[in-house]
Amino acid sequence: MGKLILAAALSLALAGTAVANDGIGSVSAGGILFGKTDAVAMKKEVLSVSTDLIKVEYEFLNESARDVEETIFFPLPEYASGYHGSPTYYGQPQQFTVDVDGKRKDYKTTFVAKFDAEDVTARLRQLGLSDAQIAYFPSHTPFDKKVTPLTAAQSKIMIREGLLAQLYDEEWVPAWTVKVIYLWQQKFPAGKVVRVRHQYAPFVAAGPGASYLGDGNAFEKKYCGDKAFYKTWNRLAAKQGESGFVNAVWVSYILTTGNTWKNGIEDFTLNLIKGKSDELVSLCFPGTFTKINPTTLQVKLRNFHPKQDLDVYFGNVEIGGAHDGVAPQIRP
């Protein structure tokens, strides 16, 4: 029965966190979740978003008369297991940590390999592939890790079954995608508040693709820029001469996972943290933001049931180091 419950929850994790691909390739990660619960309420969530770090602080309350233990999931963005020239948007995010009631929480790591919406993880293992061979391919991996090559027999079968696709140079690479999932067991004692905090460095889209507004229609639909925003953006762009670009970063976050908890998010705070006071920030989001300090904008909502995920535009930024992914560490 436990395996059936875990399998169903994994399916929910995959179905409930569709990956958003933005511009030149930024991808979304989001909050923790499990199957819809009538016992545990998310009393409070404080989400702080910057170009360098996403930090989430929760307060959960088991409102039932008995203790509840749940498997908690943090699904990562799905990625192709085939050719990758760099680790950008690929693998696992840096700096991921989980703390429960002030103490570091260990977590397991699993993954699902999918081909044409079909789970092929078991088939790949049946063919003798290791976790490393499934999670990132032996050739073309951007990570500094040695992976055992496939055998000729494995390749022959996988080509016949369509699990390998041919590149332009006649090399065969995986046709499947991989979704890595962090998970851990969490006990919620009856009537007690449990405080959970996690953080990670987000994958971001940057460079000219992120800095260009196009004709404004697509940007307006996604980021809801107002007249003051466009006026400032145009003034800053004019200072750049012929390039006309305002250095920008796009950050995405899957917010709708909050709907898996009882009553949604009862007390929600969003902090948008700029790297410097003259950065531009634009996003589509309910409520009115308040300037807390020169670099922080904040909005508070009650009984929040997110209808869409979060996409934030940070303009006039100083482009720093890349937030490259790290090699998947599949931990039992």
PDB file of N, CA and C in Angstrom, residues 57-152:
ATOM      1  N   GLU A  57       9.617  30.412   3.406  1.00  0.00           N
ATOM      2  CA  GLU A  57       9.409  30.057   4.811  1.00  0.00           C
ATOM      3  C   GLU A  57       7.923  29.764   5.024  1.00  0.00           C
ATOM      4  N   TYR A  58       7.642  28.565   5.579  1.00  0.00           N
ATOM      5  CA  TYR A  58       6.265  28.129   5.782  1.00  0.00           C
ATOM      6  C   TYR A  58       5.972  27.909   7.261  1.00  0.00           C
ATOM      7  N   GLU A  59       4.678  28.042   7.598  1.00  0.00           N
ATOM      8  CA  GLU A  59       4.174  27.563   8.880  1.00  0.00           C
ATOM      9  C   GLU A  59       2.961  26.686   8.582  1.00  0.00           C
ATOM     10  N   PHE A  60       3.051  25.408   8.988  1.00  0.00           N
ATOM     11  CA  PHE A  60       1.974  24.453   8.774  1.00  0.00           C
ATOM     12  C   PHE A  60       1.344  24.093  10.113  1.00  0.00           C
ATOM     13  N   LEU A  61       0.029  23.837  10.092  1.00  0.00           N
ATOM     14  CA  LEU A  61      -0.678  23.427  11.306  1.00  0.00           C
ATOM     15  C   LEU A  61      -1.566  22.239  10.986  1.00  0.00           C
ATOM     16  N   ASN A  62      -1.356  21.153  11.713  1.00  0.00           N
ATOM     17  CA  ASN A  62      -2.232  19.994  11.607  1.00  0.00           C
ATOM     18  C   ASN A  62      -3.484  20.276  12.429  1.00  0.00           C
ATOM     19  N   GLU A  63      -4.583  20.524  11.755  1.00  0.00           N
ATOM     20  CA  GLU A  63      -5.818  20.914  12.437  1.00  0.00           C
ATOM     21  C   GLU A  63      -6.704  19.722  12.792  1.00  0.00           C
ATOM     22  N   SER A  64      -6.223  18.519  12.533  1.00  0.00           N
ATOM     23  CA  SER A  64      -6.999  17.337  12.887  1.00  0.00           C
ATOM     24  C   SER A  64      -6.679  16.903  14.316  1.00  0.00           C
ATOM     25  N   ALA A  65      -7.347  15.843  14.769  1.00  0.00           N
ATOM     26  CA  ALA A  65      -7.150  15.366  16.140  1.00  0.00           C
ATOM     27  C   ALA A  65      -6.075  14.299  16.239  1.00  0.00           C
ATOM     28  N   ARG A  66      -5.443  13.954  15.135  1.00  0.00           N
ATOM     29  CA  ARG A  66      -4.414  12.916  15.171  1.00  0.00           C
ATOM     30  C   ARG A  66      -3.161  13.371  14.430  1.00  0.00           C
ATOM     31  N   ASP A  67      -2.029  12.771  14.786  1.00  0.00           N
ATOM     32  CA  ASP A  67      -0.788  13.076  14.092  1.00  0.00           C
ATOM     33  C   ASP A  67      -0.878  12.607  12.642  1.00  0.00           C
ATOM     34  N   VAL A  68      -0.231  13.345  11.759  1.00  0.00           N
ATOM     35  CA  VAL A  68      -0.225  13.011  10.340  1.00  0.00           C
ATOM     36  C   VAL A  68       1.220  12.960   9.869  1.00  0.00           C
ATOM     37  N   GLU A  69       1.563  11.928   9.112  1.00  0.00           N
ATOM     38  CA  GLU A  69       2.880  11.869   8.483  1.00  0.00           C
ATOM     39  C   GLU A  69       2.694  11.791   6.980  1.00  0.00           C
ATOM     40  N   GLU A  70       3.378  12.666   6.256  1.00  0.00           N
ATOM     41  CA  GLU A  70       3.208  12.770   4.813  1.00  0.00           C
ATOM     42  C   GLU A  70       4.560  12.715   4.116  1.00  0.00           C
ATOM     43  N   THR A  71       4.539  12.280   2.858  1.00  0.00           N
ATOM     44  CA  THR A  71       5.706  12.404   1.999  1.00  0.00           C
ATOM     45  C   THR A  71       5.645  13.755   1.310  1.00  0.00           C
ATOM     46  N   ILE A  72       6.645  14.582   1.531  1.00  0.00           N
ATOM     47  CA  ILE A  72       6.686  15.929   0.968  1.00  0.00           C
ATOM     48  C   ILE A  72       7.565  15.905  -0.272  1.00  0.00           C
ATOM     49  N   PHE A  73       7.127  16.593  -1.322  1.00  0.00           N
ATOM     50  CA  PHE A  73       7.833  16.593  -2.594  1.00  0.00           C
ATOM     51  C   PHE A  73       8.269  18.002  -2.982  1.00  0.00           C
ATOM     52  N   PHE A  74       9.425  18.079  -3.608  1.00  0.00           N
ATOM     53  CA  PHE A  74       9.859  19.310  -4.262  1.00  0.00           C
ATOM     54  C   PHE A  74      10.287  18.921  -5.673  1.00  0.00           C
ATOM     55  N   PRO A  75       9.388  19.057  -6.678  1.00  0.00           N
ATOM     56  CA  PRO A  75       9.737  18.670  -8.048  1.00  0.00           C
ATOM     57  C   PRO A  75      10.605  19.737  -8.707  1.00  0.00           C
ATOM     58  N   LEU A  76      11.618  19.299  -9.430  1.00  0.00           N
ATOM     59  CA  LEU A  76      12.498  20.204 -10.159  1.00  0.00           C
ATOM     60  C   LEU A  76      12.083  20.286 -11.618  1.00  0.00           C
ATOM     61  N   PRO A  77      12.552  21.293 -12.336  1.00  0.00           N
ATOM     62  CA  PRO A  77      12.184  21.427 -13.753  1.00  0.00           C
ATOM     63  C   PRO A  77      12.644  20.232 -14.583  1.00  0.00           C
ATOM     64  N   GLU A  78      11.802  19.807 -15.471  1.00  0.00           N
ATOM     65  CA  GLU A  78      12.132  18.697 -16.358  1.00  0.00           C
ATOM     66  C   GLU A  78      13.166  19.139 -17.388  1.00  0.00           C
ATOM     67  N   TYR A  79      14.092  18.252 -17.732  1.00  0.00           N
ATOM     68  CA  TYR A  79      15.097  18.593 -18.735  1.00  0.00           C
ATOM     69  C   TYR A  79      15.317  17.405 -19.669  1.00  0.00           C
ATOM     70  N   ALA A  80      15.798  17.685 -20.869  1.00  0.00           N
ATOM     71  CA  ALA A  80      16.111  16.631 -21.829  1.00  0.00           C
ATOM     72  C   ALA A  80      17.422  15.970 -21.439  1.00  0.00           C
ATOM     73  N   SER A  81      17.501  14.653 -21.585  1.00  0.00           N
ATOM     74  CA  SER A  81      18.714  13.932 -21.210  1.00  0.00           C
ATOM     75  C   SER A  81      19.705  13.823 -22.361  1.00  0.00           C
ATOM     76  N   GLY A  82      19.379  14.436 -23.500  1.00  0.00           N
ATOM     77  CA  GLY A  82      20.239  14.333 -24.669  1.00  0.00           C
ATOM     78  C   GLY A  82      21.385  15.311 -24.651  1.00  0.00           C
ATOM     79  N   TYR A  83      21.672  15.897 -25.791  1.00  0.00           N
ATOM     80  CA  TYR A  83      22.840  16.763 -25.932  1.00  0.00           C
ATOM     81  C   TYR A  83      22.684  18.059 -25.135  1.00  0.00           C
ATOM     82  N   HIS A  84      23.727  18.413 -24.376  1.00  0.00           N
ATOM     83  CA  HIS A  84      23.767  19.684 -23.653  1.00  0.00           C
ATOM     84  C   HIS A  84      25.194  20.211 -23.695  1.00  0.00           C
ATOM     85  N   GLY A  85      25.360  21.412 -24.210  1.00  0.00           N
ATOM     86  CA  GLY A  85      26.687  21.992 -24.297  1.00  0.00           C
ATOM     87  C   GLY A  85      27.118  22.696 -23.039  1.00  0.00           C
ATOM     88  N   SER A  86      26.149  23.066 -22.186  1.00  0.00           N
ATOM     89  CA  SER A  86      26.483  23.753 -20.942  1.00  0.00           C
ATOM     90  C   SER A  86      25.478  23.343 -19.887  1.00  0.00           C
ATOM     91  N   PRO A  87      25.787  23.556 -18.610  1.00  0.00           N
ATOM     92  CA  PRO A  87      24.867  23.154 -17.547  1.00  0.00           C
ATOM     93  C   PRO A  87      23.777  24.177 -17.249  1.00  0.00           C
ATOM     94  N   THR A  88      23.679  25.240 -18.029  1.00  0.00           N
ATOM     95  CA  THR A  88      22.656  26.245 -17.778  1.00  0.00           C
ATOM     96  C   THR A  88      21.276  25.642 -17.987  1.00  0.00           C
ATOM     97  N   TYR A  89      20.395  25.824 -16.993  1.00  0.00           N
ATOM     98  CA  TYR A  89      19.022  25.299 -17.003  1.00  0.00           C
ATOM     99  C   TYR A  89      18.978  23.778 -16.982  1.00  0.00           C
ATOM    100  N   TYR A  90      20.009  23.132 -16.538  1.00  0.00           N
ATOM    101  CA  TYR A  90      20.110  21.686 -16.668  1.00  0.00           C
ATOM    102  C   TYR A  90      20.608  21.093 -15.357  1.00  0.00           C
ATOM    103  N   GLY A  91      20.003  20.006 -14.930  1.00  0.00           N
ATOM    104  CA  GLY A  91      20.436  19.379 -13.696  1.00  0.00           C
ATOM    105  C   GLY A  91      19.654  19.892 -12.502  1.00  0.00           C
ATOM    106  N   GLN A  92      20.330  20.060 -11.376  1.00  0.00           N
ATOM    107  CA  GLN A  92      19.682  20.484 -10.148  1.00  0.00           C
ATOM    108  C   GLN A  92      20.182  21.873  -9.740  1.00  0.00           C
ATOM    109  N   PRO A  93      19.331  22.675  -9.101  1.00  0.00           N
ATOM    110  CA  PRO A  93      19.754  24.027  -8.720  1.00  0.00           C
ATOM    111  C   PRO A  93      20.781  24.008  -7.603  1.00  0.00           C
ATOM    112  N   GLN A  94      21.573  25.034  -7.559  1.00  0.00           N
ATOM    113  CA  GLN A  94      22.576  25.164  -6.512  1.00  0.00           C
ATOM    114  C   GLN A  94      21.930  25.644  -5.209  1.00  0.00           C
ATOM    115  N   GLN A  95      22.612  25.375  -4.106  1.00  0.00           N
ATOM    116  CA  GLN A  95      22.286  25.907  -2.778  1.00  0.00           C
ATOM    117  C   GLN A  95      20.955  25.406  -2.213  1.00  0.00           C
ATOM    118  N   PHE A  96      20.463  24.259  -2.687  1.00  0.00           N
ATOM    119  CA  PHE A  96      19.184  23.785  -2.168  1.00  0.00           C
ATOM    120  C   PHE A  96      19.347  23.222  -0.759  1.00  0.00           C
ATOM    121  N   THR A  97      18.548  23.736   0.173  1.00  0.00           N
ATOM    122  CA  THR A  97      18.544  23.245   1.551  1.00  0.00           C
ATOM    123  C   THR A  97      17.115  23.221   2.076  1.00  0.00           C
ATOM    124  N   VAL A  98      16.883  22.346   3.061  1.00  0.00           N
ATOM    125  CA  VAL A  98      15.602  22.262   3.758  1.00  0.00           C
ATOM    126  C   VAL A  98      15.882  22.291   5.256  1.00  0.00           C
ATOM    127  N   ASP A  99      15.146  23.134   5.983  1.00  0.00           N
ATOM    128  CA  ASP A  99      15.221  23.179   7.446  1.00  0.00           C
ATOM    129  C   ASP A  99      13.820  23.024   8.003  1.00  0.00           C
ATOM    130  N   VAL A 100      13.684  22.197   9.035  1.00  0.00           N
ATOM    131  CA  VAL A 100      12.403  21.988   9.709  1.00  0.00           C
ATOM    132  C   VAL A 100      12.575  22.348  11.178  1.00  0.00           C
ATOM    133  N   ASP A 101      11.790  23.315  11.632  1.00  0.00           N
ATOM    134  CA  ASP A 101      11.872  23.810  13.011  1.00  0.00           C
ATOM    135  C   ASP A 101      13.306  24.153  13.397  1.00  0.00           C
ATOM    136  N   GLY A 102      14.004  24.788  12.459  1.00  0.00           N
ATOM    137  CA  GLY A 102      15.339  25.292  12.725  1.00  0.00           C
ATOM    138  C   GLY A 102      16.460  24.290  12.580  1.00  0.00           C
ATOM    139  N   LYS A 103      16.146  23.051  12.194  1.00  0.00           N
ATOM    140  CA  LYS A 103      17.173  22.024  12.044  1.00  0.00           C
ATOM    141  C   LYS A 103      17.235  21.558  10.597  1.00  0.00           C
ATOM    142  N   ARG A 104      18.461  21.343  10.086  1.00  0.00           N
ATOM    143  CA  ARG A 104      18.653  20.889   8.716  1.00  0.00           C
ATOM    144  C   ARG A 104      17.990  19.526   8.518  1.00  0.00           C
ATOM    145  N   LYS A 105      17.242  19.404   7.448  1.00  0.00           N
ATOM    146  CA  LYS A 105      16.505  18.177   7.135  1.00  0.00           C
ATOM    147  C   LYS A 105      17.137  17.497   5.933  1.00  0.00           C
ATOM    148  N   ASP A 106      17.451  16.215   6.104  1.00  0.00           N
ATOM    149  CA  ASP A 106      17.976  15.461   4.975  1.00  0.00           C
ATOM    150  C   ASP A 106      16.820  15.063   4.071  1.00  0.00           C
ATOM    151  N   TYR A 107      17.106  14.875   2.811  1.00  0.00           N
ATOM    152  CA  TYR A 107      16.074  14.506   1.853  1.00  0.00           C
ATOM    153  C   TYR A 107      16.624  13.487   0.871  1.00  0.00           C
ATOM    154  N   LYS A 108      15.724  12.725   0.295  1.00  0.00           N
ATOM    155  CA  LYS A 108      16.099  11.769  -0.729  1.00  0.00           C
ATOM    156  C   LYS A 108      15.924  12.420  -2.094  1.00  0.00           C
ATOM    157  N   THR A 109      16.546  11.813  -3.080  1.00  0.00           N
ATOM    158  CA  THR A 109      16.414  12.309  -4.443  1.00  0.00           C
ATOM    159  C   THR A 109      16.036  11.141  -5.345  1.00  0.00           C
ATOM    160  N   THR A 110      14.970  11.326  -6.089  1.00  0.00           N
ATOM    161  CA  THR A 110      14.581  10.325  -7.062  1.00  0.00           C
ATOM    162  C   THR A 110      14.345  11.021  -8.395  1.00  0.00           C
ATOM    163  N   PHE A 111      14.027  10.262  -9.413  1.00  0.00           N
ATOM    164  CA  PHE A 111      13.752  10.877 -10.707  1.00  0.00           C
ATOM    165  C   PHE A 111      12.843   9.967 -11.524  1.00  0.00           C
ATOM    166  N   VAL A 112      12.233  10.564 -12.533  1.00  0.00           N
ATOM    167  CA  VAL A 112      11.389   9.842 -13.470  1.00  0.00           C
ATOM    168  C   VAL A 112      11.874  10.178 -14.876  1.00  0.00           C
ATOM    169  N   ALA A 113      12.112   9.157 -15.697  1.00  0.00           N
ATOM    170  CA  ALA A 113      12.463   9.357 -17.105  1.00  0.00           C
ATOM    171  C   ALA A 113      11.224   9.123 -17.953  1.00  0.00           C
ATOM    172  N   LYS A 114      10.936  10.058 -18.859  1.00  0.00           N
ATOM    173  CA  LYS A 114       9.717   9.957 -19.659  1.00  0.00           C
ATOM    174  C   LYS A 114      10.042  10.093 -21.144  1.00  0.00           C
ATOM    175  N   PHE A 115       9.329   9.309 -21.940  1.00  0.00           N
ATOM    176  CA  PHE A 115       9.459   9.357 -23.391  1.00  0.00           C
ATOM    177  C   PHE A 115       8.050   9.361 -23.978  1.00  0.00           C
ATOM    178  N   ASP A 116       7.712  10.441 -24.684  1.00  0.00           N
ATOM    179  CA  ASP A 116       6.362  10.594 -25.235  1.00  0.00           C
ATOM    180  C   ASP A 116       5.307  10.393 -24.153  1.00  0.00           C
ATOM    181  N   ALA A 117       5.505  11.052 -23.004  1.00  0.00           N
ATOM    182  CA  ALA A 117       4.573  11.034 -21.868  1.00  0.00           C
ATOM    183  C   ALA A 117       4.520   9.684 -21.156  1.00  0.00           C
ATOM    184  N   GLU A 118       5.320   8.716 -21.579  1.00  0.00           N
ATOM    185  CA  GLU A 118       5.337   7.401 -20.936  1.00  0.00           C
ATOM    186  C   GLU A 118       6.532   7.301 -19.991  1.00  0.00           C
ATOM    187  N   ASP A 119       6.302   6.761 -18.810  1.00  0.00           N
ATOM    188  CA  ASP A 119       7.377   6.548 -17.842  1.00  0.00           C
ATOM    189  C   ASP A 119       8.228   5.367 -18.313  1.00  0.00           C
ATOM    190  N   VAL A 120       9.478   5.659 -18.690  1.00  0.00           N
ATOM    191  CA  VAL A 120      10.370   4.606 -19.203  1.00  0.00           C
ATOM    192  C   VAL A 120      11.507   4.300 -18.231  1.00  0.00           C
ATOM    193  N   THR A 121      11.388   4.782 -16.991  1.00  0.00           N
ATOM    194  CA  THR A 121      12.450   4.572 -16.010  1.00  0.00           C
ATOM    195  C   THR A 121      12.730   3.085 -15.803  1.00  0.00           C
ATOM    196  N   ALA A 122      11.683   2.318 -15.586  1.00  0.00           N
ATOM    197  CA  ALA A 122      11.864   0.882 -15.344  1.00  0.00           C
ATOM    198  C   ALA A 122      12.466   0.187 -16.561  1.00  0.00           C
ATOM    199  N   ARG A 123      12.039   0.589 -17.771  1.00  0.00           N
ATOM    200  CA  ARG A 123      12.571  -0.035 -18.979  1.00  0.00           C
ATOM    201  C   ARG A 123      14.055   0.253 -19.134  1.00  0.00           C
ATOM    202  N   LEU A 124      14.474   1.480 -18.861  1.00  0.00           N
ATOM    203  CA  LEU A 124      15.890   1.831 -18.972  1.00  0.00           C
ATOM    204  C   LEU A 124      16.725   1.044 -17.973  1.00  0.00           C
ATOM    205  N   ARG A 125      16.195   0.875 -16.773  1.00  0.00           N
ATOM    206  CA  ARG A 125      16.914   0.082 -15.776  1.00  0.00           C
ATOM    207  C   ARG A 125      16.941  -1.394 -16.180  1.00  0.00           C
ATOM    208  N   GLN A 126      15.851  -1.857 -16.792  1.00  0.00           N
ATOM    209  CA  GLN A 126      15.807  -3.237 -17.266  1.00  0.00           C
ATOM    210  C   GLN A 126      16.888  -3.496 -18.318  1.00  0.00           C
ATOM    211  N   LEU A 127      17.189  -2.475 -19.101  1.00  0.00           N
ATOM    212  CA  LEU A 127      18.232  -2.582 -20.117  1.00  0.00           C
ATOM    213  C   LEU A 127      19.636  -2.449 -19.524  1.00  0.00           C
ATOM    214  N   GLY A 128      19.706  -2.233 -18.221  1.00  0.00           N
ATOM    215  CA  GLY A 128      21.005  -2.203 -17.545  1.00  0.00           C
ATOM    216  C   GLY A 128      21.593  -0.827 -17.344  1.00  0.00           C
ATOM    217  N   LEU A 129      20.848   0.257 -17.635  1.00  0.00           N
ATOM    218  CA  LEU A 129      21.384   1.598 -17.452  1.00  0.00           C
ATOM    219  C   LEU A 129      21.420   1.953 -15.973  1.00  0.00           C
ATOM    220  N   SER A 130      22.492   2.590 -15.569  1.00  0.00           N
ATOM    221  CA  SER A 130      22.607   3.074 -14.194  1.00  0.00           C
ATOM    222  C   SER A 130      21.830   4.376 -14.051  1.00  0.00           C
ATOM    223  N   ASP A 131      21.652   4.816 -12.792  1.00  0.00           N
ATOM    224  CA  ASP A 131      20.985   6.097 -12.564  1.00  0.00           C
ATOM    225  C   ASP A 131      21.722   7.234 -13.266  1.00  0.00           C
ATOM    226  N   ALA A 132      23.060   7.206 -13.214  1.00  0.00           N
ATOM    227  CA  ALA A 132      23.847   8.266 -13.852  1.00  0.00           C
ATOM    228  C   ALA A 132      23.648   8.268 -15.359  1.00  0.00           C
ATOM    229  N   GLN A 133      23.573   7.082 -15.962  1.00  0.00           N
ATOM    230  CA  GLN A 133      23.373   7.008 -17.409  1.00  0.00           C
ATOM    231  C   GLN A 133      21.998   7.522 -17.816  1.00  0.00           C
ATOM    232  N   ILE A 134      21.021   7.342 -16.948  1.00  0.00           N
ATOM    233  CA  ILE A 134      19.672   7.827 -17.244  1.00  0.00           C
ATOM    234  C   ILE A 134      19.571   9.329 -16.995  1.00  0.00           C
ATOM    235  N   ALA A 135      20.126   9.778 -15.867  1.00  0.00           N
ATOM    236  CA  ALA A 135      19.952  11.176 -15.457  1.00  0.00           C
ATOM    237  C   ALA A 135      20.749  12.152 -16.311  1.00  0.00           C
ATOM    238  N   TYR A 136      21.915  11.742 -16.785  1.00  0.00           N
ATOM    239  CA  TYR A 136      22.662  12.558 -17.743  1.00  0.00           C
ATOM    240  C   TYR A 136      23.508  11.638 -18.594  1.00  0.00           C
ATOM    241  N   PHE A 137      23.504  11.918 -19.862  1.00  0.00           N
ATOM    242  CA  PHE A 137      24.033  10.975 -20.847  1.00  0.00           C
ATOM    243  C   PHE A 137      25.554  10.861 -20.764  1.00  0.00           C
ATOM    244  N   PRO A 138      26.105   9.659 -21.062  1.00  0.00           N
ATOM    245  CA  PRO A 138      27.565   9.467 -20.982  1.00  0.00           C
ATOM    246  C   PRO A 138      28.375  10.434 -21.839  1.00  0.00           C
ATOM    247  N   SER A 139      27.905  10.763 -23.043  1.00  0.00           N
ATOM    248  CA  SER A 139      28.636  11.746 -23.860  1.00  0.00           C
ATOM    249  C   SER A 139      27.869  13.060 -23.837  1.00  0.00           C
ATOM    250  N   HIS A 140      28.573  14.138 -24.007  1.00  0.00           N
ATOM    251  CA  HIS A 140      27.985  15.480 -24.073  1.00  0.00           C
ATOM    252  C   HIS A 140      27.476  15.991 -22.732  1.00  0.00           C
ATOM    253  N   THR A 141      27.682  15.266 -21.640  1.00  0.00           N
ATOM    254  CA  THR A 141      27.250  15.817 -20.365  1.00  0.00           C
ATOM    255  C   THR A 141      28.082  17.060 -20.055  1.00  0.00           C
ATOM    256  N   PRO A 142      27.473  18.142 -19.586  1.00  0.00           N
ATOM    257  CA  PRO A 142      28.232  19.356 -19.280  1.00  0.00           C
ATOM    258  C   PRO A 142      28.942  19.290 -17.934  1.00  0.00           C
ATOM    259  N   PHE A 143      28.661  18.241 -17.177  1.00  0.00           N
ATOM    260  CA  PHE A 143      29.249  18.145 -15.856  1.00  0.00           C
ATOM    261  C   PHE A 143      30.576  17.386 -15.904  1.00  0.00           C
ATOM    262  N   ASP A 144      31.448  17.732 -15.002  1.00  0.00           N
ATOM    263  CA  ASP A 144      32.764  17.111 -14.954  1.00  0.00           C
ATOM    264  C   ASP A 144      32.666  15.778 -14.209  1.00  0.00           C
ATOM    265  N   LYS A 145      31.951  14.860 -14.841  1.00  0.00           N
ATOM    266  CA  LYS A 145      31.752  13.541 -14.247  1.00  0.00           C
ATOM    267  C   LYS A 145      31.905  12.476 -15.323  1.00  0.00           C
ATOM    268  N   LYS A 146      32.567  11.386 -14.975  1.00  0.00           N
ATOM    269  CA  LYS A 146      32.716  10.292 -15.927  1.00  0.00           C
ATOM    270  C   LYS A 146      31.512   9.354 -15.799  1.00  0.00           C
ATOM    271  N   VAL A 147      30.941   9.020 -16.944  1.00  0.00           N
ATOM    272  CA  VAL A 147      29.789   8.129 -16.976  1.00  0.00           C
ATOM    273  C   VAL A 147      30.107   6.974 -17.918  1.00  0.00           C
ATOM    274  N   THR A 148      29.810   5.772 -17.481  1.00  0.00           N
ATOM    275  CA  THR A 148      30.092   4.595 -18.295  1.00  0.00           C
ATOM    276  C   THR A 148      29.311   4.645 -19.611  1.00  0.00           C
ATOM    277  N   PRO A 149      29.961   4.463 -20.745  1.00  0.00           N
ATOM    278  CA  PRO A 149      29.252   4.480 -22.036  1.00  0.00           C
ATOM    279  C   PRO A 149      28.262   3.322 -22.140  1.00  0.00           C
ATOM    280  N   LEU A 150      27.275   3.489 -22.993  1.00  0.00           N
ATOM    281  CA  LEU A 150      26.351   2.397 -23.276  1.00  0.00           C
ATOM    282  C   LEU A 150      27.077   1.317 -24.070  1.00  0.00           C
ATOM    283  N   THR A 151      26.635   0.089 -23.904  1.00  0.00           N
ATOM    284  CA  THR A 151      27.202  -0.990 -24.701  1.00  0.00           C
ATOM    285  C   THR A 151      26.556  -0.977 -26.088  1.00  0.00           C
ATOM    286  N   ALA A 152      27.188  -1.675 -27.029  1.00  0.00           N
ATOM    287  CA  ALA A 152      26.629  -1.762 -28.379  1.00  0.00           C
ATOM    288  C   ALA A 152      25.263  -2.444 -28.359  1.00  0.00           C
TER     289      ALA A 152
END
